[in-house]
Coordinates of C-alpha atoms (C1' of nucleotides) in Angstrom, one line a residue:
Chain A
X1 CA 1.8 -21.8 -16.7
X2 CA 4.9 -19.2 -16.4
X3 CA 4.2 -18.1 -19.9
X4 CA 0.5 -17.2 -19.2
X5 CA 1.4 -15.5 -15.8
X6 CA 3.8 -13.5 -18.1
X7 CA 1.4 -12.6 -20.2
X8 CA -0.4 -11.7 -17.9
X9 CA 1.9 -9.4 -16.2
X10 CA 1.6 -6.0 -17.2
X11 CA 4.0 -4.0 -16.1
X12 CA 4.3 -0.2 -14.7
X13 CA 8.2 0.8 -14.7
X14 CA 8.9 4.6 -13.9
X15 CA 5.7 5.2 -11.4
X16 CA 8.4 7.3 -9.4
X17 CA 7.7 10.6 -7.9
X18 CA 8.9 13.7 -8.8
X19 CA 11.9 14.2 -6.7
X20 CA 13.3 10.8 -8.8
X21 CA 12.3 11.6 -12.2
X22 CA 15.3 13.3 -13.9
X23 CA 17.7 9.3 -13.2
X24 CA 14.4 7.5 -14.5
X25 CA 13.5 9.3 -17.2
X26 CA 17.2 9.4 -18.7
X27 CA 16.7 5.4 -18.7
X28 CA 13.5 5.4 -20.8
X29 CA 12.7 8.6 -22.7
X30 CA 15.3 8.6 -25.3
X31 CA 14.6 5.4 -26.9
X32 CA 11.3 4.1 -28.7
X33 CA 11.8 0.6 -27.8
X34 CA 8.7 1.0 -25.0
X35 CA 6.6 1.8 -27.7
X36 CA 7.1 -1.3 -29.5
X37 CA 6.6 -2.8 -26.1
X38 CA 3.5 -0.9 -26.1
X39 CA 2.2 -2.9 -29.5
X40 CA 3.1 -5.9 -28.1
X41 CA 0.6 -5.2 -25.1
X42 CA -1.8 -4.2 -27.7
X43 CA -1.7 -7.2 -29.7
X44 CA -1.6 -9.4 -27.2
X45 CA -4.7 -9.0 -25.2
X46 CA -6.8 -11.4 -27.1
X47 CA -4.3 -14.3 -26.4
X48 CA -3.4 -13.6 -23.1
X49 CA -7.4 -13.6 -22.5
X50 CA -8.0 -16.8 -23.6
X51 CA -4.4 -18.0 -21.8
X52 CA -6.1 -17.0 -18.7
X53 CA -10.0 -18.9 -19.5
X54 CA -7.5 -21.7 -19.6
X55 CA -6.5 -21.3 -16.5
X56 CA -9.6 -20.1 -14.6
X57 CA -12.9 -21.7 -12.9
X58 CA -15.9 -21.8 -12.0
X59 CA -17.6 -18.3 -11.8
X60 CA -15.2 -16.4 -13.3
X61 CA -14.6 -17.9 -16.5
X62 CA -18.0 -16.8 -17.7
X63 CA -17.5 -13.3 -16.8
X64 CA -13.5 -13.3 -18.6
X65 CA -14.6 -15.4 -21.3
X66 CA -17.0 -13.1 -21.9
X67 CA -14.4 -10.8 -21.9
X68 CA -12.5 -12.1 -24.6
X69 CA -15.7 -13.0 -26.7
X70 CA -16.6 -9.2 -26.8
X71 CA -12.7 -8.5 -28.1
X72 CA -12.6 -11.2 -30.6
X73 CA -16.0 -9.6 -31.7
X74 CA -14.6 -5.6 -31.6
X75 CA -11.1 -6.6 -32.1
X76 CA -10.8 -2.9 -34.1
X77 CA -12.5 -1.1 -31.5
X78 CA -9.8 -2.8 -28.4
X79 CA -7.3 -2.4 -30.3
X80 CA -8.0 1.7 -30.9
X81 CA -8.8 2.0 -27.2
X82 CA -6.0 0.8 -26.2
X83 CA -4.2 2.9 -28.8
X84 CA -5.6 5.9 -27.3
X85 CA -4.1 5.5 -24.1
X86 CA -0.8 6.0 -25.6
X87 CA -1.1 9.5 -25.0
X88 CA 2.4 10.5 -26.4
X89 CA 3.4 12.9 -24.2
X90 CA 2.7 11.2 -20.7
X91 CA 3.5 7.9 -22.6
X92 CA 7.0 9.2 -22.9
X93 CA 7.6 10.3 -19.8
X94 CA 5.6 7.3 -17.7
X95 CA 6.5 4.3 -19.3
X96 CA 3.0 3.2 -17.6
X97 CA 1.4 0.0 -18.9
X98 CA -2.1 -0.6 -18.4
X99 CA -5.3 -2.8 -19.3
X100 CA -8.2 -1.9 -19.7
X101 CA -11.6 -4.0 -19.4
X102 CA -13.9 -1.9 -21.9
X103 CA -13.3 0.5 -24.8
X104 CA -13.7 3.3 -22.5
X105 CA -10.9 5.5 -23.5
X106 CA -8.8 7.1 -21.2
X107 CA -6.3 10.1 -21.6
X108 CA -3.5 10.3 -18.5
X109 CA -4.3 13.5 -16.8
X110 CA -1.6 16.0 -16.7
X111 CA -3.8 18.4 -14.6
X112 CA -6.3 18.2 -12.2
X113 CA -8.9 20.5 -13.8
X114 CA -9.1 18.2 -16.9
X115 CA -10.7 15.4 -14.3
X116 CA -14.1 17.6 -13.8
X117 CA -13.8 17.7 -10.3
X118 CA -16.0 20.1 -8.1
X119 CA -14.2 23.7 -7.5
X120 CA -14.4 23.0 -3.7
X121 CA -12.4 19.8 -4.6
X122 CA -10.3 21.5 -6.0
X123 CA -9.4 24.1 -3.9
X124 CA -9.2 21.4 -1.4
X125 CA -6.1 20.0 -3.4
X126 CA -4.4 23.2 -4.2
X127 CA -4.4 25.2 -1.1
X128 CA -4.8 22.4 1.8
X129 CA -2.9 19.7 0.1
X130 CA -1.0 21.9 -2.0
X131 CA -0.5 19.5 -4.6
X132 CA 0.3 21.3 -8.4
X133 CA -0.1 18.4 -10.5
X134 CA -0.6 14.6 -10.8
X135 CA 1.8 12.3 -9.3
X136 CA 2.4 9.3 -12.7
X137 CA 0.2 7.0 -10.8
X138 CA -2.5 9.9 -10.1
X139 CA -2.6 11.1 -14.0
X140 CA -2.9 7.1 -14.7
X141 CA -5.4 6.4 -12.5
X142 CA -7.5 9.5 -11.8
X143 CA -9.1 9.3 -15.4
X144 CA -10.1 5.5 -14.6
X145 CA -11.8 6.2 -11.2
X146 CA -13.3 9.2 -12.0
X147 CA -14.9 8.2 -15.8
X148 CA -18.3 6.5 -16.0
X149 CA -19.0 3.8 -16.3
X150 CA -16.8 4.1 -13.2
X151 CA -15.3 0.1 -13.4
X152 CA -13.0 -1.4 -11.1
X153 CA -9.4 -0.9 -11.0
X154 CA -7.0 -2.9 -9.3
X155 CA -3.5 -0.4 -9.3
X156 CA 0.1 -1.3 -7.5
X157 CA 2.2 2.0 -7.6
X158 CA 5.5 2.4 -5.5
X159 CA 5.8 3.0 -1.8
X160 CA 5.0 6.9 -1.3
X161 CA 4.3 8.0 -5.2
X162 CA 0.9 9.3 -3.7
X163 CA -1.9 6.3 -4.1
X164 CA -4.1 7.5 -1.0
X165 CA -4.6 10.7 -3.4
X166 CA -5.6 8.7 -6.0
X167 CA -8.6 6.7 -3.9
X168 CA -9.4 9.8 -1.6
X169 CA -10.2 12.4 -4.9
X170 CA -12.3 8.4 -6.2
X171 CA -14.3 9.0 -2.7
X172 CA -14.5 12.9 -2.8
X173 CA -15.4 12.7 -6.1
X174 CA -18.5 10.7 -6.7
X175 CA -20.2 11.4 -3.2
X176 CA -22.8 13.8 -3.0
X177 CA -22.6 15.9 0.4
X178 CA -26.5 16.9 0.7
X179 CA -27.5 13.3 1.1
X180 CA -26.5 12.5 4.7
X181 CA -25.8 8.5 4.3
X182 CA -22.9 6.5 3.7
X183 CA -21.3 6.9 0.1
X184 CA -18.1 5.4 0.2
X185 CA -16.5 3.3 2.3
X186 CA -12.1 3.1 2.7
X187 CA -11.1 -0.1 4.3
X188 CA -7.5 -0.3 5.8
X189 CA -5.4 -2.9 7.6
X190 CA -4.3 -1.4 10.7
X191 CA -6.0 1.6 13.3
X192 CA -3.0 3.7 12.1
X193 CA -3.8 3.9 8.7
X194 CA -7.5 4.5 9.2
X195 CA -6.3 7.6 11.6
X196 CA -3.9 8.9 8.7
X197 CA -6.4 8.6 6.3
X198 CA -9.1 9.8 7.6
X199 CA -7.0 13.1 8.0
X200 CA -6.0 13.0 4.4
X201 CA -10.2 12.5 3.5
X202 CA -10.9 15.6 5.9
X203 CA -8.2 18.0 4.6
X204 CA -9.4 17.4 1.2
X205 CA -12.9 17.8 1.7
X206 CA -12.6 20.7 3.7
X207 CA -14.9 22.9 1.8
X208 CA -17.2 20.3 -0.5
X209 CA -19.1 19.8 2.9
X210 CA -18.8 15.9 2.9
X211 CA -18.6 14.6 6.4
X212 CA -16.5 11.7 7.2
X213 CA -16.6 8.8 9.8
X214 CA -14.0 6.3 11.3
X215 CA -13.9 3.2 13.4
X216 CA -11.1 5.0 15.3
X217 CA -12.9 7.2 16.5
X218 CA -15.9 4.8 18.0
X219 CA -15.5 3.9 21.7
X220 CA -13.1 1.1 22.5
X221 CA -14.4 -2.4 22.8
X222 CA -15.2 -3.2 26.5
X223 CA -17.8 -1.3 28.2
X224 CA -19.3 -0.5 25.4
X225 CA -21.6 -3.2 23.6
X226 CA -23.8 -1.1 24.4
X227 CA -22.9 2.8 23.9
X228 CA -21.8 1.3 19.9
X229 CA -25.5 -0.2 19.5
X230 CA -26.6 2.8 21.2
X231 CA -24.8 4.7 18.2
X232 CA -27.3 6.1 15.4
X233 CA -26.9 5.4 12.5
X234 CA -24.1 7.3 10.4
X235 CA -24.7 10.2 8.6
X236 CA -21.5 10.7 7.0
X237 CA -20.6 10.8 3.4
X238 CA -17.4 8.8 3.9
X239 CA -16.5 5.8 6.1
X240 CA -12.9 4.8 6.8
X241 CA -12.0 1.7 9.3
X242 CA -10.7 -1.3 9.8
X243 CA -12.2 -4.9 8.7
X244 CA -13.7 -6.3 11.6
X245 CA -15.5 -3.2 13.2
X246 CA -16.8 -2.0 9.6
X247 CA -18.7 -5.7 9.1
X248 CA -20.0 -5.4 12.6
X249 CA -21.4 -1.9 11.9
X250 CA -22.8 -3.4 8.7
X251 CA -24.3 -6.6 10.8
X252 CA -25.2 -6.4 14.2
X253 CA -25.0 -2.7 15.2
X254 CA -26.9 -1.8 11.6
X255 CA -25.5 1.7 12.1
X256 CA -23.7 1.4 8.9
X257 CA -26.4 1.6 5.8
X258 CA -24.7 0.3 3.0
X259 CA -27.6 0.9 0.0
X260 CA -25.5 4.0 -1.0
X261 CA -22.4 3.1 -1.3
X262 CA -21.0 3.8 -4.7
X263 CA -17.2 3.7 -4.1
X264 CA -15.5 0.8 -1.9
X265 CA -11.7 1.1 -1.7
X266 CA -8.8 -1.2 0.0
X267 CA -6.2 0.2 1.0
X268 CA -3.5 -2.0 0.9
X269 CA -5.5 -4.2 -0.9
X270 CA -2.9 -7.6 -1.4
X271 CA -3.1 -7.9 2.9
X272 CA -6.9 -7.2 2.6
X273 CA -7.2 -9.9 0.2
X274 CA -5.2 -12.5 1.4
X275 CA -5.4 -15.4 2.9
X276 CA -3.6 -15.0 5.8
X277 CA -4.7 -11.7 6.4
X278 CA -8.2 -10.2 5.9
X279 CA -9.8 -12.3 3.2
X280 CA -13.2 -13.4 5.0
X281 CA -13.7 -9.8 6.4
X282 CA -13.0 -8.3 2.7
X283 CA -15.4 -10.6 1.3
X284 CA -17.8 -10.1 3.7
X285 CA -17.8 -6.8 3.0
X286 CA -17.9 -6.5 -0.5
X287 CA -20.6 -8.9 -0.8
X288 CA -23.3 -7.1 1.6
X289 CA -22.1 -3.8 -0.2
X290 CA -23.1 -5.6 -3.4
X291 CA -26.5 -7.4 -2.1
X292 CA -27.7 -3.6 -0.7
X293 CA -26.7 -2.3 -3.9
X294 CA -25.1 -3.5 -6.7
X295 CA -22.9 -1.7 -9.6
X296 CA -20.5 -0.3 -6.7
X297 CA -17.1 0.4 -7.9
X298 CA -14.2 -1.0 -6.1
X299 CA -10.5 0.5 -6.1
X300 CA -7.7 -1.7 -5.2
X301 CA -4.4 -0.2 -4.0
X302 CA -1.3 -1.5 -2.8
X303 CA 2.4 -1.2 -3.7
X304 CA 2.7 -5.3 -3.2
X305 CA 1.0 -7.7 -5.7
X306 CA 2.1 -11.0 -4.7
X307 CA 1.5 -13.7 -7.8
X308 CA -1.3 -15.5 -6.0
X309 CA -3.1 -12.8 -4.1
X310 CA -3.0 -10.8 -7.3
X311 CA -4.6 -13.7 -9.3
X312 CA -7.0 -14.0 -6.7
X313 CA -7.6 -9.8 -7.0
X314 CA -8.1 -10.2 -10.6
X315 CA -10.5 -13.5 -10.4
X316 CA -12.4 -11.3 -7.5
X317 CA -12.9 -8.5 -8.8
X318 CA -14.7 -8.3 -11.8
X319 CA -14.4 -6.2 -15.4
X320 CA -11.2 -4.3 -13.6
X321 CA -9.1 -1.7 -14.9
X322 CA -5.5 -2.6 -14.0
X323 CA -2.0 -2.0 -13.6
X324 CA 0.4 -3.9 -12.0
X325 CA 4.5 -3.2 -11.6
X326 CA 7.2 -5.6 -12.4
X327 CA 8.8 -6.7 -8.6
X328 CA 12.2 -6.0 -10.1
X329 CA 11.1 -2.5 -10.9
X330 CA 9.3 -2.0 -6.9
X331 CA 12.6 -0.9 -4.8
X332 CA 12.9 2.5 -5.0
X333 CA 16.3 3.7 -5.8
X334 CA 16.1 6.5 -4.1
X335 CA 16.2 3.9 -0.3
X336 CA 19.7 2.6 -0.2
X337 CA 19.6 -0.8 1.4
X338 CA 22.5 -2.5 3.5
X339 CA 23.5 -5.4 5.7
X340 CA 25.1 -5.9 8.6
X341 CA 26.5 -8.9 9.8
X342 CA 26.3 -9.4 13.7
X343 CA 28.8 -11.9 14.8
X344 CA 26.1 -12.5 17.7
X345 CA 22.9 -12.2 18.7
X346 CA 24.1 -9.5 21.4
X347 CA 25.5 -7.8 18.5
X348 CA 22.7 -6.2 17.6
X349 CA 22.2 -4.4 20.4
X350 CA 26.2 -2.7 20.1
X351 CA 25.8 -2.3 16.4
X352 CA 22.6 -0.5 17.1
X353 CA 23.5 1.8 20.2
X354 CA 27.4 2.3 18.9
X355 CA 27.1 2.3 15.2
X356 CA 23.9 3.6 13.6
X357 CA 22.5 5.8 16.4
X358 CA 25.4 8.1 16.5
X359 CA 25.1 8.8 12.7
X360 CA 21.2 8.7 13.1
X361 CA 20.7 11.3 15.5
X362 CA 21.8 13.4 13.2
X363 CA 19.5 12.7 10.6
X364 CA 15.9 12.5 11.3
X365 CA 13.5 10.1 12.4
X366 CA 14.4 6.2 12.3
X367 CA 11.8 3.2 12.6
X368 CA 13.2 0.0 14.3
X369 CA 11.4 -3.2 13.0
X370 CA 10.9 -6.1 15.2
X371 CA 9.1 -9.5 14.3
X372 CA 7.4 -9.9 17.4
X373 CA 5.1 -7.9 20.3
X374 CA 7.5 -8.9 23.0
X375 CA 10.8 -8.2 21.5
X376 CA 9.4 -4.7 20.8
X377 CA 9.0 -4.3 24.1
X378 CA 12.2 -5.9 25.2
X379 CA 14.0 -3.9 23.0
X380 CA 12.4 -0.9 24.3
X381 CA 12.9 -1.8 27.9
X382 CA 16.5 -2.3 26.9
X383 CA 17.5 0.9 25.2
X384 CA 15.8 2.8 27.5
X385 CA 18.0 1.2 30.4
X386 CA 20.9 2.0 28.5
X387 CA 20.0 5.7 28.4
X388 CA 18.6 6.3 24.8
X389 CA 14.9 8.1 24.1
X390 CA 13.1 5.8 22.1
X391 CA 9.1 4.5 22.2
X392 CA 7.4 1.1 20.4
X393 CA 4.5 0.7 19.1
X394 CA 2.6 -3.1 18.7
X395 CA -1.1 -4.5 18.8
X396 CA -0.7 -5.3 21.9
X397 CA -0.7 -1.7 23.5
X398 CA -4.3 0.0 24.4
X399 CA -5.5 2.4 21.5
X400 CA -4.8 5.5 23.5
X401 CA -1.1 4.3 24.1
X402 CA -0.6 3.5 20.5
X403 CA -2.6 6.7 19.5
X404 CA 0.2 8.5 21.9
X405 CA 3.1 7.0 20.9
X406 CA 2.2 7.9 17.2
X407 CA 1.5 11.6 18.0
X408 CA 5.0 11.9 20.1
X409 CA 6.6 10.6 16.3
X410 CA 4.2 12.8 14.4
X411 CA 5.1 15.7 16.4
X412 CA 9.0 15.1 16.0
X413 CA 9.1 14.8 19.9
X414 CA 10.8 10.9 19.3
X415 CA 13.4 10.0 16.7
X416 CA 13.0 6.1 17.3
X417 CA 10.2 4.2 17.0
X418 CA 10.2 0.5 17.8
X419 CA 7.6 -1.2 15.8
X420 CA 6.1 -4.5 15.1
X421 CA 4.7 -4.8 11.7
X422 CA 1.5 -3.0 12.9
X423 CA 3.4 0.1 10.8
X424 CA 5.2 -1.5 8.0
X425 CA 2.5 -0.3 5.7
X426 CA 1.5 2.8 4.5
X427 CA 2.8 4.8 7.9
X428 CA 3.7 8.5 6.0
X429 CA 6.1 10.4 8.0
X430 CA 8.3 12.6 5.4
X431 CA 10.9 13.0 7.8
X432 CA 11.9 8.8 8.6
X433 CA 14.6 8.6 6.6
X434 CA 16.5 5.1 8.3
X435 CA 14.3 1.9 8.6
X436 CA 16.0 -1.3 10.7
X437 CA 15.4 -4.0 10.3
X438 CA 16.2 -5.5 13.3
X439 CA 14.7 -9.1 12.7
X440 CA 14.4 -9.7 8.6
X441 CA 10.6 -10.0 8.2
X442 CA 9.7 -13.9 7.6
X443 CA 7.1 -16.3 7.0
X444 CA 5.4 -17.9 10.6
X445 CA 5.4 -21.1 9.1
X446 CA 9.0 -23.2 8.2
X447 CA 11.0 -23.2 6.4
X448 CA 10.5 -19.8 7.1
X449 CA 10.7 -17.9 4.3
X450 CA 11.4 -14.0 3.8
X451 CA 8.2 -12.7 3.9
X452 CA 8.8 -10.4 0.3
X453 CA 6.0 -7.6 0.5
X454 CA 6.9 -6.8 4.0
X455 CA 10.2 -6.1 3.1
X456 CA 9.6 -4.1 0.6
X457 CA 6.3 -2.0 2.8
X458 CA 8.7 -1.5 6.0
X459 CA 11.7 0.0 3.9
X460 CA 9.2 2.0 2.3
X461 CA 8.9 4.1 5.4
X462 CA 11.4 6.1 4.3
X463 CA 11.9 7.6 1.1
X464 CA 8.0 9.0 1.1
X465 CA 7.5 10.7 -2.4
X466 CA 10.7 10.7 -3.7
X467 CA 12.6 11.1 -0.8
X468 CA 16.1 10.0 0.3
X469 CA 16.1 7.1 2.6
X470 CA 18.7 4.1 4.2
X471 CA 17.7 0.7 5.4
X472 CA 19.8 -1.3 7.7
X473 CA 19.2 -5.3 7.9
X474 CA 21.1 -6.8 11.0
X475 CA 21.7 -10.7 10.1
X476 CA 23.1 -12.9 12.6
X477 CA 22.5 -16.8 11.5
X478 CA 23.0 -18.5 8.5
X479 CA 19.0 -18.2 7.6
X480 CA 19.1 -14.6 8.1
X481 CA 21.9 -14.7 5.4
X482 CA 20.2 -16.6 3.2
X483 CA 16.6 -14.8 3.4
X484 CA 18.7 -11.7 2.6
X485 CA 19.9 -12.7 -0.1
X486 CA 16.6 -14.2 -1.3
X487 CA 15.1 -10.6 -1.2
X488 CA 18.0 -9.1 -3.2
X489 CA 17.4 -11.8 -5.9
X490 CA 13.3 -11.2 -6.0
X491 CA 13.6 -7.8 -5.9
X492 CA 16.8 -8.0 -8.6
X493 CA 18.4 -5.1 -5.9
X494 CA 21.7 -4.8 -4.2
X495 CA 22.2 -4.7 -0.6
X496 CA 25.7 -3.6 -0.1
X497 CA 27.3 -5.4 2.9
X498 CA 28.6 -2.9 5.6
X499 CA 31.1 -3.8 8.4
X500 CA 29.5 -4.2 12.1
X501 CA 32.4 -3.2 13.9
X502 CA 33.8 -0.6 11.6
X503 CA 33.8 3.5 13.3
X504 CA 33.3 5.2 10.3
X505 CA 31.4 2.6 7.8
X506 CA 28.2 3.7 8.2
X507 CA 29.0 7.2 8.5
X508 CA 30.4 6.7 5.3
X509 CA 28.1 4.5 3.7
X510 CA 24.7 7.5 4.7
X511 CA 27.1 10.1 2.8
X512 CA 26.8 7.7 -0.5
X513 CA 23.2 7.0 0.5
X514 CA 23.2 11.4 0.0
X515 CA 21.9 11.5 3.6
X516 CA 25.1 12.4 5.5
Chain B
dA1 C1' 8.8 -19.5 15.3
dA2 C1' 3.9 -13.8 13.9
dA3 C1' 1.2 -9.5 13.1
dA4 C1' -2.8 -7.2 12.1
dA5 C1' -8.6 -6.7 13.7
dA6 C1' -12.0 -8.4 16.8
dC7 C1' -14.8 -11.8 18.8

DNA sequence: AAAAAAC
């Protein structure tokens, strides 16, 4: 079982941004060993398909074995295609490691010109985005999305190393802005991220023409059954929003006609997908998308792959492309991480107020994560009492609050922002460069478990593309201890400890961190 | 001893 899950690992070391490169690539270029590791890959496939008809049911055994049938039958023609992605050049600089479903060859784009892309898309990129060249996950990627017979691709990159890119240029890229119906559709976890991304979608496409449309923007959801099934029916290219108000679109309102779509992406695709988060919706989705109109390609991509929700993505979604990153390779070494022991409960509050705000104030902009609504809240109420500027954000607040609170953050206005994990993922503000965690993120259900992939989102605040960044975990009980350490061990990372009631330690410890 | 969306 471990072996085949092995095998079935691919990994992705050195997706790391620019900023980041000249440490990583020291590590990796100089040897050849990851091009024997490369062979290995190569040679593998065959095996590790039939390792994983072993494991698989139902459904989706036919579609893999027939998979692995067409490679035993071509084994020449895998093996060359797969040979061809081993582009020397990027090979030696991205240590990237991917599978492919097909024989389609793909080259790693080191421009964005060589991806056929419209001029206006272009100049969309260059002088509104004003991005030169691929990020490593973009140059893996871009060839995949873009390519007939446009398949699947399920991609994990780091936090900030530039994935929305990758599925916005998918979107941009394959719609067609004379016809005025829905092309592609972006589907995200939270209101936040549909916001963000639906600017990212606009600034792009600012002279191809293509519209775009978000659930954000309807009307809020009380007096207005009627003004949304009032609503015609959109005319828009592209559709961002979240789960529940995209199916209704697609179901009761009809607004939403779906026989066009071409391009479905999830954004943070391992919480769309799971079970616990928004599986049912997902499905829902995909499959009315598919009954309308089948042969629509579907992009997943998230920095987090847990093992079962990325077996699940891979049963799901069928004939993918795919690359997926070691977990020991996901922390970014550009966030350092710390602890700090609180002797109490109360602790917190003193460690918070007397130790990191002081040396925070003079950074930039921190995030303060809390496990629950009401403890945002509380902790809001409280430093405000105590005389500090500070704002929280949670589900629980009215759209136009949260949409307030976030433009007072966007705008600089507030340097702390208390947050449930509404905005642990994907949240891109360049200038957070401390993340608290005030409560250690943790499973709802005992024993209460670190919750892994939250961890690693919510430190991922800071540190966007290559950034520098500091994260703080405050641990009072025994559990909190021991869930710390847990992380460290999945994520093979050190959190150095830091003294709660020391003046200078942390001062000290954001100078190492290169943020002092 | 939860959060997210949304009914």
């Amino acid at each position: 079982m471990e072996e085949a899950e092995k095998n079935q690992e691919v990994a992705a070391d050195g997706l790391v941004p620019k900023l980041e490169k000249e440490e990583k690539e020291e590590v990796v270029s100089s040897s050849g060993k990851h091009e024997e590791e490369e062979q290995q890959v190569v040679e593998k496939i065959p095996e590790k398909q039939e390792d994983l008809m072993e494991k698989l049911e139902g459904l989706t055994v036919t579609k893999v074995a027939d998979k692995a049938e067409d490679m035993a039958d071509k084994p020449e023609s895998v093996v060359n295609s797969e040979r061809q992605q081993l582009d020397a050049a990027v090979e030696a600089e991205t240590e990237i490691k991917k599978v492919i479903a097909d024989d389609t060859p793909y080259t790693s784009a080191k421009t964005f010109e060589e991806l056929n892309l419209s001029p206006e898309l272009l100049q969309g990129l260059y002088s509104e985005m004003k991005f030169e060249k691929p990020s490593k996950i973009q140059a893996a990627t871009l060839p995949m999305i873009v390519t007939p017979p446009y398949r699947n691709l399920i991609a994990q990159a780091h936090n900030g190393s530039g994935k929305t890119t990758c599925f916005v240029l998918g979107m941009l890229s394959r719609v067609d802005p004379k016809l005025k119906v829905p092309q592609a559709i972006c589907v995200c976890p939270t209101r936040e991220l549909v916001i963000q991304n639906e600017a990212v979608v606009v600034k792009m496409a600012k002279y191809t023409g293509v519209t775009t449309a978000s659930t954000a923007n309807a009307d809020s959801s009380n007096s207005l059954t009627h003004s949304v099934s009032r609503r015609d029916r959109i005319v828009d290219q592209v559709i961002i929003g979240t789960p529940g108000t995209l199916k209704r679109w697609m179901t009761r309102d009809k607004i939403l006609d779906t026989r066009s779509i071409k391009i479905l992406v999830f954004d943070e695709a391992d919480q769309m997908l799971d079970q616990s988060g928004f599986q049912d919706d997902s499905m829902r989705i995909m499959r009315d998308i598919d009954r309308s109109r089948g042969n629509c390609q579907v992009l997943l991509f998230s920095a987090t792959f847990g093992e079962n929700v990325k077996q699940f993505a891979l049963r799901t979604i069928p004939r993918a492309n795919y690359i997926f990153v070691e977990k020991e390779a996901l922390s970014l070494d550009a966030i350092k991480q710390y602890k700090i022991h609180c002797p109490n409960p109360g602790a917190k509050i003193d460690v918070l107020q007397n130790r990191i705000f002081p040396a925070a104030e003079k950074l930039g902009q921190s995030i303060i994560f809390v496990r629950t609504r009401h403890s945002a809240s509380e902790l809001h109420k409280r430093l405000e009492a105590d005389g500090y500027k500070c704002t929280s954000i949670q589900g629980g607040l009215s759209h136009e609050e949260r949409d307030h609170v976030i433009q007072e953050f966007r705008s600089g206005e507030t340097k702390i922002l208390i947050a449930t994990d509404v905005l642990s993922r994907g949240f891109d503000q360049a200038q957070v460069t401390l993340v608290i965690n005030y409560d250690i993120p943790v499973k709802s259900v005992p024993p209460y478990t670190p919750e892994f992939e939250t961890y690693l989102h919510r430190i991922g605040r800071s540190g966007r593309f290559g950034r520098k960044g500091a994260a703080f975990n405050l641990l009072v009980t025994d559990q909190d201890e021991r869930n710390l350490r847990k992380i460290e061990q999945h994520f093979n990372t050190m959190i150095s400890d830091v003294a709660w009631d020391d003046d200078n330690a942390i001062e000290k410890v954001l100078k190492d961190a290169g943020l002092a």
